[in-house]
Amino acid sequence: MRAEDVAAVVVAVVVPVLTAAVGVFAVAWQDRQASRSQTGRRLRAFEDATRQVDFAVLWWEARQRLPGSPEELGNASRVAQHWLDQASALVVSAGPGNVDPPRRLSLARLLLLYRFRYTAARFIRAGFFAMLALMAVAGVGVPSVASSVGSGADLGWSLTWLLLFALITLLLRFRAVSADTLRRP
């Protein structure tokens, strides 16, 4: 084997491994971003509620110092209670804290071997599996093309197809996950 052939075989082995590594990294990144966005929403809700409670307390104290009838004080009490109820509802609407443990990165999650809710996501997952199979066939074919004599152009095309299949496989994987999660209530 020539040096070009060895390089082609190495590339044929590295492309699927690199594709898997990029997939693992992307899934871990998606999990981190989802966790951070949920935490950020909850933190903002708590900050807004705290400001609203602080304002209600200050307003109530100021209202008590002003002269007025017991009826006006009762109305002010209802207004302050309403503001406190709104602040409480804001915190409740932000959802629970870190109640759910973080999802583990598993082979089943990486290869989409779990139940999907929506038909469109299932069809996209089928396309993902088809492209995964094409990528495997193209990867297996590269060493045989590299070992044949005078196959420089064929080797280039084999590697091009392998890279194209890897890219489409990754895109279909991410699209299947987003099609299933975007529609969830």
CSV table of N, CA, C and O in Angstrom, one decimal, residues 26-149:
chain,number,residue,atom,x,y,z
A,26,ALA,N,-22.6,17.2,20.6
A,26,ALA,CA,-23.8,18.0,20.3
A,26,ALA,C,-24.9,17.6,21.2
A,26,ALA,O,-25.7,18.5,21.7
A,27,VAL,N,-25.1,16.4,21.5
A,27,VAL,CA,-26.2,15.9,22.5
A,27,VAL,C,-25.9,16.5,23.9
A,27,VAL,O,-26.8,17.0,24.5
A,28,ALA,N,-24.6,16.4,24.3
A,28,ALA,CA,-24.3,17.0,25.6
A,28,ALA,C,-24.5,18.5,25.6
A,28,ALA,O,-24.9,19.0,26.6
A,29,TRP,N,-24.1,19.1,24.5
A,29,TRP,CA,-24.3,20.6,24.5
A,29,TRP,C,-25.8,21.0,24.5
A,29,TRP,O,-26.2,21.9,25.2
A,30,GLN,N,-26.6,20.2,23.8
A,30,GLN,CA,-28.1,20.5,23.8
A,30,GLN,C,-28.6,20.3,25.2
A,30,GLN,O,-29.4,21.1,25.7
A,31,ASP,N,-28.2,19.3,25.9
A,31,ASP,CA,-28.6,19.1,27.3
A,31,ASP,C,-28.2,20.2,28.2
A,31,ASP,O,-29.0,20.7,29.1
A,32,ARG,N,-27.0,20.7,28.1
A,32,ARG,CA,-26.5,21.8,28.9
A,32,ARG,C,-27.3,23.0,28.6
A,32,ARG,O,-27.7,23.7,29.5
A,33,GLN,N,-27.5,23.3,27.3
A,33,GLN,CA,-28.3,24.5,27.0
A,33,GLN,C,-29.7,24.5,27.5
A,33,GLN,O,-30.2,25.5,28.0
A,34,ALA,N,-30.3,23.3,27.4
A,34,ALA,CA,-31.7,23.2,27.9
A,34,ALA,C,-31.7,23.4,29.4
A,34,ALA,O,-32.6,24.1,30.0
A,35,SER,N,-30.8,22.9,30.1
A,35,SER,CA,-30.7,23.0,31.6
A,35,SER,C,-30.5,24.5,31.9
A,35,SER,O,-31.1,25.0,32.9
A,36,ARG,N,-29.6,25.1,31.2
A,36,ARG,CA,-29.2,26.5,31.5
A,36,ARG,C,-30.4,27.4,31.3
A,36,ARG,O,-30.7,28.3,32.0
A,37,SER,N,-31.2,27.2,30.2
A,37,SER,CA,-32.3,28.0,29.9
A,37,SER,C,-33.4,27.9,30.9
A,37,SER,O,-34.0,28.8,31.3
A,38,GLN,N,-33.6,26.6,31.3
A,38,GLN,CA,-34.7,26.4,32.4
A,38,GLN,C,-34.2,27.1,33.7
A,38,GLN,O,-35.0,27.8,34.3
A,39,THR,N,-33.0,27.0,34.0
A,39,THR,CA,-32.5,27.6,35.3
A,39,THR,C,-32.6,29.1,35.1
A,39,THR,O,-32.9,29.8,36.1
A,40,GLY,N,-32.2,29.6,34.0
A,40,GLY,CA,-32.3,31.1,33.8
A,40,GLY,C,-33.7,31.6,33.8
A,40,GLY,O,-33.9,32.7,34.4
A,41,ARG,N,-34.6,30.9,33.3
A,41,ARG,CA,-36.0,31.3,33.4
A,41,ARG,C,-36.5,31.4,34.8
A,41,ARG,O,-37.2,32.3,35.3
A,42,ARG,N,-36.1,30.3,35.5
A,42,ARG,CA,-36.5,30.2,36.9
A,42,ARG,C,-35.9,31.4,37.8
A,42,ARG,O,-36.5,32.0,38.6
A,43,LEU,N,-34.6,31.6,37.5
A,43,LEU,CA,-33.9,32.7,38.2
A,43,LEU,C,-34.5,34.0,37.9
A,43,LEU,O,-34.7,34.9,38.9
A,44,ARG,N,-34.8,34.3,36.7
A,44,ARG,CA,-35.5,35.6,36.3
A,44,ARG,C,-36.9,35.7,37.0
A,44,ARG,O,-37.2,36.8,37.5
A,45,ALA,N,-37.6,34.6,37.0
A,45,ALA,CA,-38.9,34.7,37.7
A,45,ALA,C,-38.8,35.0,39.2
A,45,ALA,O,-39.5,35.8,39.7
A,46,PHE,N,-37.8,34.4,39.8
A,46,PHE,CA,-37.6,34.7,41.2
A,46,PHE,C,-37.1,36.1,41.5
A,46,PHE,O,-37.6,36.8,42.4
A,47,GLU,N,-36.3,36.6,40.6
A,47,GLU,CA,-35.9,38.0,40.7
A,47,GLU,C,-37.0,39.0,40.5
A,47,GLU,O,-37.2,39.9,41.3
A,48,ASP,N,-37.9,38.7,39.5
A,48,ASP,CA,-39.0,39.6,39.3
A,48,ASP,C,-40.0,39.5,40.5
A,48,ASP,O,-40.6,40.5,40.9
A,49,ALA,N,-40.2,38.3,41.0
A,49,ALA,CA,-41.1,38.1,42.1
A,49,ALA,C,-40.6,38.8,43.4
A,49,ALA,O,-41.4,39.4,44.1
A,50,THR,N,-39.3,38.7,43.6
A,50,THR,CA,-38.7,39.4,44.7
A,50,THR,C,-38.9,40.9,44.6
A,50,THR,O,-39.2,41.6,45.6
A,51,ARG,N,-38.6,41.4,43.4
A,51,ARG,CA,-38.8,42.9,43.3
A,51,ARG,C,-40.3,43.3,43.5
A,51,ARG,O,-40.6,44.3,44.1
A,52,GLN,N,-41.2,42.4,43.0
A,52,GLN,CA,-42.6,42.7,43.2
A,52,GLN,C,-43.0,42.7,44.6
A,52,GLN,O,-43.8,43.5,45.1
A,53,VAL,N,-42.5,41.7,45.4
A,53,VAL,CA,-42.8,41.6,46.8
A,53,VAL,C,-42.2,42.8,47.6
A,53,VAL,O,-42.9,43.4,48.4
A,54,ASP,N,-41.0,43.2,47.2
A,54,ASP,CA,-40.4,44.3,47.9
A,54,ASP,C,-41.2,45.6,47.7
A,54,ASP,O,-41.4,46.4,48.6
A,55,PHE,N,-41.6,45.8,46.4
A,55,PHE,CA,-42.4,46.9,46.1
A,55,PHE,C,-43.8,46.9,46.9
A,55,PHE,O,-44.2,47.9,47.4
A,56,ALA,N,-44.4,45.7,47.0
A,56,ALA,CA,-45.7,45.6,47.7
A,56,ALA,C,-45.5,45.9,49.2
A,56,ALA,O,-46.3,46.6,49.8
A,57,VAL,N,-44.4,45.5,49.7
A,57,VAL,CA,-44.1,45.7,51.2
A,57,VAL,C,-43.9,47.2,51.4
A,57,VAL,O,-44.5,47.8,52.3
A,58,LEU,N,-43.1,47.8,50.6
A,58,LEU,CA,-42.8,49.3,50.7
A,58,LEU,C,-44.1,50.1,50.5
A,58,LEU,O,-44.4,51.1,51.2
A,59,TRP,N,-44.9,49.7,49.5
A,59,TRP,CA,-46.1,50.4,49.2
A,59,TRP,C,-47.1,50.3,50.3
A,59,TRP,O,-47.7,51.2,50.7
A,60,TRP,N,-47.2,49.1,50.9
A,60,TRP,CA,-48.1,48.8,52.0
A,60,TRP,C,-47.7,49.7,53.3
A,60,TRP,O,-48.5,50.3,53.9
A,61,GLU,N,-46.4,49.7,53.5
A,61,GLU,CA,-45.9,50.5,54.7
A,61,GLU,C,-46.2,52.0,54.5
A,61,GLU,O,-46.6,52.7,55.4
A,62,ALA,N,-46.0,52.5,53.2
A,62,ALA,CA,-46.2,53.9,53.0
A,62,ALA,C,-47.7,54.2,53.0
A,62,ALA,O,-48.1,55.2,53.6
A,63,ARG,N,-48.5,53.2,52.6
A,63,ARG,CA,-50.0,53.4,52.6
A,63,ARG,C,-50.5,53.5,54.1
A,63,ARG,O,-51.4,54.2,54.4
A,64,GLN,N,-49.9,52.7,54.9
A,64,GLN,CA,-50.3,52.7,56.3
A,64,GLN,C,-50.0,54.0,57.0
A,64,GLN,O,-50.6,54.4,58.0
A,65,ARG,N,-48.9,54.6,56.6
A,65,ARG,CA,-48.5,55.9,57.3
A,65,ARG,C,-49.4,57.1,56.8
A,65,ARG,O,-49.4,58.1,57.5
A,66,LEU,N,-50.0,56.9,55.7
A,66,LEU,CA,-50.9,58.0,55.2
A,66,LEU,C,-52.2,58.0,56.0
A,66,LEU,O,-52.8,56.9,56.3
A,67,PRO,N,-52.8,59.1,56.3
A,67,PRO,CA,-54.1,59.1,56.9
A,67,PRO,C,-55.2,58.6,56.0
A,67,PRO,O,-55.1,58.9,54.8
A,68,GLY,N,-56.1,57.9,56.5
A,68,GLY,CA,-57.2,57.4,55.7
A,68,GLY,C,-58.2,56.6,56.5
A,68,GLY,O,-57.9,56.3,57.7
A,69,SER,N,-59.3,56.3,55.9
A,69,SER,CA,-60.3,55.5,56.6
A,69,SER,C,-60.0,54.1,56.6
A,69,SER,O,-59.2,53.6,55.8
A,70,PRO,N,-60.6,53.3,57.5
A,70,PRO,CA,-60.4,51.9,57.5
A,70,PRO,C,-60.8,51.2,56.2
A,70,PRO,O,-60.2,50.2,55.8
A,71,GLU,N,-61.8,51.8,55.6
A,71,GLU,CA,-62.2,51.2,54.3
A,71,GLU,C,-61.1,51.4,53.2
A,71,GLU,O,-60.8,50.5,52.5
A,72,GLU,N,-60.4,52.5,53.2
A,72,GLU,CA,-59.3,52.8,52.2
A,72,GLU,C,-58.2,51.8,52.6
A,72,GLU,O,-57.5,51.3,51.7
A,73,LEU,N,-57.9,51.6,53.9
A,73,LEU,CA,-56.8,50.7,54.3
A,73,LEU,C,-57.2,49.3,53.9
A,73,LEU,O,-56.3,48.5,53.5
A,74,GLY,N,-58.4,48.9,53.9
A,74,GLY,CA,-58.8,47.6,53.5
A,74,GLY,C,-58.7,47.4,52.0
A,74,GLY,O,-58.2,46.3,51.5
A,75,ASN,N,-59.0,48.4,51.2
A,75,ASN,CA,-58.8,48.4,49.8
A,75,ASN,C,-57.3,48.3,49.5
A,75,ASN,O,-56.9,47.5,48.6
A,76,ALA,N,-56.5,49.0,50.2
A,76,ALA,CA,-55.0,48.9,50.0
A,76,ALA,C,-54.5,47.6,50.3
A,76,ALA,O,-53.6,47.0,49.7
A,77,SER,N,-55.1,47.0,51.4
A,77,SER,CA,-54.7,45.6,51.8
A,77,SER,C,-55.0,44.6,50.7
A,77,SER,O,-54.2,43.7,50.4
A,78,ARG,N,-56.1,44.8,50.0
A,78,ARG,CA,-56.5,43.8,49.0
A,78,ARG,C,-55.6,44.0,47.7
A,78,ARG,O,-55.2,43.1,47.1
A,79,VAL,N,-55.2,45.3,47.5
A,79,VAL,CA,-54.3,45.5,46.3
A,79,VAL,C,-52.9,44.9,46.6
A,79,VAL,O,-52.4,44.2,45.8
A,80,ALA,N,-52.4,45.1,47.8
A,80,ALA,CA,-51.1,44.5,48.2
A,80,ALA,C,-51.2,43.0,48.2
A,80,ALA,O,-50.3,42.3,47.7
A,81,GLN,N,-52.3,42.4,48.6
A,81,GLN,CA,-52.5,40.9,48.6
A,81,GLN,C,-52.5,40.4,47.1
A,81,GLN,O,-51.9,39.4,46.8
A,82,HIS,N,-53.1,41.2,46.3
A,82,HIS,CA,-53.2,40.8,44.9
A,82,HIS,C,-51.8,40.8,44.3
A,82,HIS,O,-51.4,39.9,43.5
A,83,TRP,N,-51.0,41.8,44.6
A,83,TRP,CA,-49.6,41.9,44.1
A,83,TRP,C,-48.8,40.7,44.6
A,83,TRP,O,-48.0,40.1,43.9
A,84,LEU,N,-49.0,40.4,45.8
A,84,LEU,CA,-48.2,39.2,46.4
A,84,LEU,C,-48.7,37.9,45.7
A,84,LEU,O,-47.9,37.0,45.5
A,85,ASP,N,-50.0,37.8,45.5
A,85,ASP,CA,-50.5,36.6,44.8
A,85,ASP,C,-49.9,36.5,43.3
A,85,ASP,O,-49.6,35.4,42.9
A,86,GLN,N,-49.8,37.7,42.7
A,86,GLN,CA,-49.2,37.7,41.3
A,86,GLN,C,-47.7,37.2,41.4
A,86,GLN,O,-47.2,36.5,40.5
A,87,ALA,N,-47.0,37.7,42.4
A,87,ALA,CA,-45.6,37.3,42.6
A,87,ALA,C,-45.5,35.8,42.8
A,87,ALA,O,-44.6,35.1,42.3
A,88,SER,N,-46.4,35.3,43.6
A,88,SER,CA,-46.4,33.8,43.9
A,88,SER,C,-46.7,33.0,42.6
A,88,SER,O,-46.1,32.0,42.3
A,89,ALA,N,-47.6,33.5,41.9
A,89,ALA,CA,-48.0,32.8,40.6
A,89,ALA,C,-46.8,32.9,39.6
A,89,ALA,O,-46.6,31.9,38.9
A,90,LEU,N,-46.1,33.9,39.6
A,90,LEU,CA,-44.9,34.1,38.7
A,90,LEU,C,-43.9,33.0,39.1
A,90,LEU,O,-43.3,32.3,38.2
A,91,VAL,N,-43.6,32.8,40.3
A,91,VAL,CA,-42.7,31.8,40.7
A,91,VAL,C,-43.2,30.4,40.4
A,91,VAL,O,-42.4,29.5,39.9
A,92,VAL,N,-44.5,30.1,40.6
A,92,VAL,CA,-45.0,28.8,40.4
A,92,VAL,C,-45.0,28.5,38.9
A,92,VAL,O,-44.7,27.4,38.4
A,93,SER,N,-45.3,29.5,38.0
A,93,SER,CA,-45.3,29.3,36.6
A,93,SER,C,-43.9,29.1,36.0
A,93,SER,O,-43.8,28.5,34.9
A,94,ALA,N,-42.9,29.4,36.8
A,94,ALA,CA,-41.5,29.1,36.3
A,94,ALA,C,-41.2,27.7,36.3
A,94,ALA,O,-40.2,27.2,35.7
A,95,GLY,N,-42.0,26.9,37.0
A,95,GLY,CA,-41.7,25.4,37.1
A,95,GLY,C,-40.9,25.0,38.2
A,95,GLY,O,-40.3,25.9,38.9
A,96,PRO,N,-40.8,23.7,38.4
A,96,PRO,CA,-40.0,23.2,39.6
A,96,PRO,C,-38.5,23.5,39.3
A,96,PRO,O,-38.1,23.7,38.2
A,97,GLY,N,-37.8,23.4,40.4
A,97,GLY,CA,-36.3,23.6,40.3
A,97,GLY,C,-35.7,22.4,39.7
A,97,GLY,O,-36.3,21.7,38.9
A,98,ASN,N,-34.5,22.0,40.2
A,98,ASN,CA,-33.8,20.9,39.7
A,98,ASN,C,-34.4,19.6,40.3
A,98,ASN,O,-33.7,18.8,41.0
A,99,VAL,N,-35.7,19.3,40.0
A,99,VAL,CA,-36.3,18.1,40.5
A,99,VAL,C,-35.9,16.9,39.7
A,99,VAL,O,-35.6,15.9,40.2
A,100,ASP,N,-35.9,17.1,38.4
A,100,ASP,CA,-35.5,16.0,37.5
A,100,ASP,C,-34.0,15.9,37.4
A,100,ASP,O,-33.3,16.9,37.2
A,101,PRO,N,-33.5,14.6,37.6
A,101,PRO,CA,-32.1,14.5,37.4
A,101,PRO,C,-31.7,14.7,36.0
A,101,PRO,O,-32.5,14.5,35.1
A,102,PRO,N,-30.5,15.2,35.7
A,102,PRO,CA,-30.1,15.4,34.3
A,102,PRO,C,-30.1,14.1,33.5
A,102,PRO,O,-29.8,13.1,34.1
A,103,ARG,N,-30.5,14.2,32.3
A,103,ARG,CA,-30.6,13.0,31.4
A,103,ARG,C,-29.2,12.5,31.1
A,103,ARG,O,-28.3,13.3,30.8
A,104,ARG,N,-29.0,11.2,31.2
A,104,ARG,CA,-27.7,10.6,30.9
A,104,ARG,C,-27.5,10.5,29.4
A,104,ARG,O,-28.5,10.2,28.7
A,105,LEU,N,-26.3,10.7,29.0
A,105,LEU,CA,-26.0,10.4,27.6
A,105,LEU,C,-25.8,9.0,27.4
A,105,LEU,O,-24.9,8.3,28.0
A,106,SER,N,-26.6,8.3,26.6
A,106,SER,CA,-26.5,6.9,26.4
A,106,SER,C,-26.5,6.6,24.9
A,106,SER,O,-26.8,7.5,24.1
A,107,LEU,N,-26.2,5.4,24.6
A,107,LEU,CA,-26.1,4.9,23.2
A,107,LEU,C,-27.6,5.0,22.6
A,107,LEU,O,-27.7,5.4,21.5
A,108,ALA,N,-28.5,4.6,23.4
A,108,ALA,CA,-29.9,4.7,23.0
A,108,ALA,C,-30.4,6.1,22.6
A,108,ALA,O,-31.0,6.3,21.6
A,109,ARG,N,-29.9,7.1,23.4
A,109,ARG,CA,-30.3,8.5,23.1
A,109,ARG,C,-29.5,8.9,21.9
A,109,ARG,O,-30.0,9.7,21.0
A,110,LEU,N,-28.2,8.5,21.8
A,110,LEU,CA,-27.4,9.0,20.7
A,110,LEU,C,-27.9,8.4,19.3
A,110,LEU,O,-28.0,9.1,18.3
A,111,LEU,N,-28.4,7.2,19.3
A,111,LEU,CA,-28.8,6.5,18.1
A,111,LEU,C,-30.4,6.6,17.9
A,111,LEU,O,-30.9,5.9,17.1
A,112,LEU,N,-31.0,7.4,18.8
A,112,LEU,CA,-32.5,7.6,18.7
A,112,LEU,C,-33.2,6.3,18.9
A,112,LEU,O,-34.2,6.1,18.2
A,113,LEU,N,-32.8,5.5,19.8
A,113,LEU,CA,-33.5,4.2,20.0
A,113,LEU,C,-34.5,4.3,21.1
A,113,LEU,O,-34.6,3.4,21.9
A,114,TYR,N,-35.3,5.3,21.1
A,114,TYR,CA,-36.3,5.5,22.1
A,114,TYR,C,-37.6,5.9,21.4
A,114,TYR,O,-37.6,6.2,20.2
A,115,ARG,N,-38.7,5.8,22.1
A,115,ARG,CA,-40.0,6.1,21.5
A,115,ARG,C,-40.2,7.5,21.2
A,115,ARG,O,-40.0,8.4,22.1
A,116,PHE,N,-40.6,7.8,20.0
A,116,PHE,CA,-40.9,9.2,19.5
A,116,PHE,C,-42.4,9.4,19.6
A,116,PHE,O,-43.2,8.4,19.4
A,117,ARG,N,-42.9,10.6,19.9
A,117,ARG,CA,-44.3,10.8,20.0
A,117,ARG,C,-44.9,11.1,18.7
A,117,ARG,O,-46.1,10.8,18.4
A,118,TYR,N,-44.2,11.8,17.8
A,118,TYR,CA,-44.9,12.3,16.6
A,118,TYR,C,-44.4,11.6,15.3
A,118,TYR,O,-43.2,11.2,15.2
A,119,THR,N,-45.3,11.4,14.4
A,119,THR,CA,-45.1,10.6,13.2
A,119,THR,C,-44.0,11.3,12.3
A,119,THR,O,-43.1,10.6,11.8
A,120,ALA,N,-44.0,12.6,12.2
A,120,ALA,CA,-43.0,13.3,11.4
A,120,ALA,C,-41.6,13.0,12.0
A,120,ALA,O,-40.6,12.7,11.2
A,121,ALA,N,-41.4,13.0,13.3
A,121,ALA,CA,-40.1,12.7,13.9
A,121,ALA,C,-39.8,11.2,13.6
A,121,ALA,O,-38.6,10.9,13.4
A,122,ARG,N,-40.7,10.3,13.6
A,122,ARG,CA,-40.4,8.9,13.3
A,122,ARG,C,-39.9,8.8,11.9
A,122,ARG,O,-39.0,8.0,11.6
A,123,PHE,N,-40.5,9.5,10.9
A,123,PHE,CA,-40.1,9.4,9.5
A,123,PHE,C,-38.7,10.0,9.4
A,123,PHE,O,-37.8,9.4,8.6
A,124,ILE,N,-38.4,11.1,10.0
A,124,ILE,CA,-37.1,11.7,10.0
A,124,ILE,C,-36.0,10.7,10.6
A,124,ILE,O,-34.9,10.5,10.1
A,125,ARG,N,-36.5,10.0,11.7
A,125,ARG,CA,-35.6,9.0,12.3
A,125,ARG,C,-35.3,7.9,11.4
A,125,ARG,O,-34.2,7.4,11.3
A,126,ALA,N,-36.3,7.5,10.6
A,126,ALA,CA,-36.1,6.4,9.6
A,126,ALA,C,-35.0,6.9,8.5
A,126,ALA,O,-34.2,6.1,8.1
A,127,GLY,N,-35.1,8.1,8.1
A,127,GLY,CA,-34.1,8.7,7.2
A,127,GLY,C,-32.7,8.7,7.9
A,127,GLY,O,-31.7,8.4,7.2
A,128,PHE,N,-32.7,9.0,9.2
A,128,PHE,CA,-31.4,9.0,9.9
A,128,PHE,C,-30.8,7.6,9.9
A,128,PHE,O,-29.6,7.4,9.6
A,129,PHE,N,-31.7,6.5,10.1
A,129,PHE,CA,-31.2,5.2,10.1
A,129,PHE,C,-30.7,4.8,8.7
A,129,PHE,O,-29.7,4.1,8.5
A,130,ALA,N,-31.4,5.2,7.6
A,130,ALA,CA,-31.0,4.9,6.3
A,130,ALA,C,-29.7,5.6,5.9
A,130,ALA,O,-28.8,4.9,5.3
A,131,MET,N,-29.5,6.8,6.3
A,131,MET,CA,-28.2,7.5,6.1
A,131,MET,C,-27.1,6.9,6.9
A,131,MET,O,-25.9,6.8,6.5
A,132,LEU,N,-27.4,6.4,8.1
A,132,LEU,CA,-26.4,5.8,8.9
A,132,LEU,C,-25.9,4.5,8.3
A,132,LEU,O,-24.7,4.2,8.2
A,133,ALA,N,-26.9,3.7,7.7
A,133,ALA,CA,-26.5,2.5,6.9
A,133,ALA,C,-25.7,2.9,5.7
A,133,ALA,O,-24.7,2.2,5.4
A,134,LEU,N,-26.1,3.9,5.0
A,134,LEU,CA,-25.3,4.3,3.8
A,134,LEU,C,-23.9,4.7,4.2
A,134,LEU,O,-22.9,4.5,3.5
A,135,MET,N,-23.8,5.4,5.3
A,135,MET,CA,-22.5,5.9,5.8
A,135,MET,C,-21.6,4.6,6.1
A,135,MET,O,-20.4,4.6,5.8
A,136,ALA,N,-22.2,3.6,6.8
A,136,ALA,CA,-21.5,2.4,7.1
A,136,ALA,C,-21.0,1.7,5.8
A,136,ALA,O,-19.9,1.2,5.8
A,137,VAL,N,-21.9,1.6,4.8
A,137,VAL,CA,-21.5,0.9,3.6
A,137,VAL,C,-20.4,1.7,2.9
A,137,VAL,O,-19.4,1.1,2.4
A,138,ALA,N,-20.5,3.0,2.9
A,138,ALA,CA,-19.5,3.8,2.2
A,138,ALA,C,-18.1,3.7,3.0
A,138,ALA,O,-17.1,3.6,2.4
A,139,GLY,N,-18.2,3.6,4.3
A,139,GLY,CA,-17.0,3.5,5.1
A,139,GLY,C,-16.3,2.1,4.9
A,139,GLY,O,-15.1,2.0,4.9
A,140,VAL,N,-17.1,1.1,4.8
A,140,VAL,CA,-16.6,-0.2,4.5
A,140,VAL,C,-16.0,-0.3,3.1
A,140,VAL,O,-15.0,-1.0,2.9
A,141,GLY,N,-16.5,0.4,2.2
A,141,GLY,CA,-16.0,0.4,0.8
A,141,GLY,C,-14.8,1.1,0.6
A,141,GLY,O,-14.0,0.8,-0.4
A,142,VAL,N,-14.4,2.1,1.4
A,142,VAL,CA,-13.3,2.9,1.2
A,142,VAL,C,-12.0,2.1,1.2
A,142,VAL,O,-11.1,2.3,0.3
A,143,PRO,N,-11.7,1.2,2.2
A,143,PRO,CA,-10.5,0.5,2.2
A,143,PRO,C,-10.3,-0.4,0.9
A,143,PRO,O,-9.2,-0.5,0.4
A,144,SER,N,-11.4,-1.0,0.4
A,144,SER,CA,-11.3,-1.8,-0.8
A,144,SER,C,-11.0,-0.9,-2.0
A,144,SER,O,-10.2,-1.3,-2.9
A,145,VAL,N,-11.5,0.3,-2.1
A,145,VAL,CA,-11.2,1.2,-3.2
A,145,VAL,C,-9.8,1.6,-3.0
A,145,VAL,O,-9.0,1.8,-4.0
A,146,ALA,N,-9.3,1.9,-1.8
A,146,ALA,CA,-7.9,2.4,-1.6
A,146,ALA,C,-6.9,1.3,-1.9
A,146,ALA,O,-5.8,1.6,-2.4
A,147,SER,N,-7.3,0.0,-1.7
A,147,SER,CA,-6.3,-1.0,-2.0
A,147,SER,C,-6.2,-1.4,-3.5
A,147,SER,O,-5.2,-2.0,-3.9
A,148,SER,N,-7.2,-1.0,-4.3
A,148,SER,CA,-7.1,-1.3,-5.7
A,148,SER,C,-6.1,-0.3,-6.4
A,148,SER,O,-6.0,0.8,-6.0
A,149,VAL,N,-5.5,-0.8,-7.4
A,149,VAL,CA,-4.4,0.0,-8.1
A,149,VAL,C,-5.1,1.0,-9.0
A,149,VAL,O,-6.1,0.8,-9.7
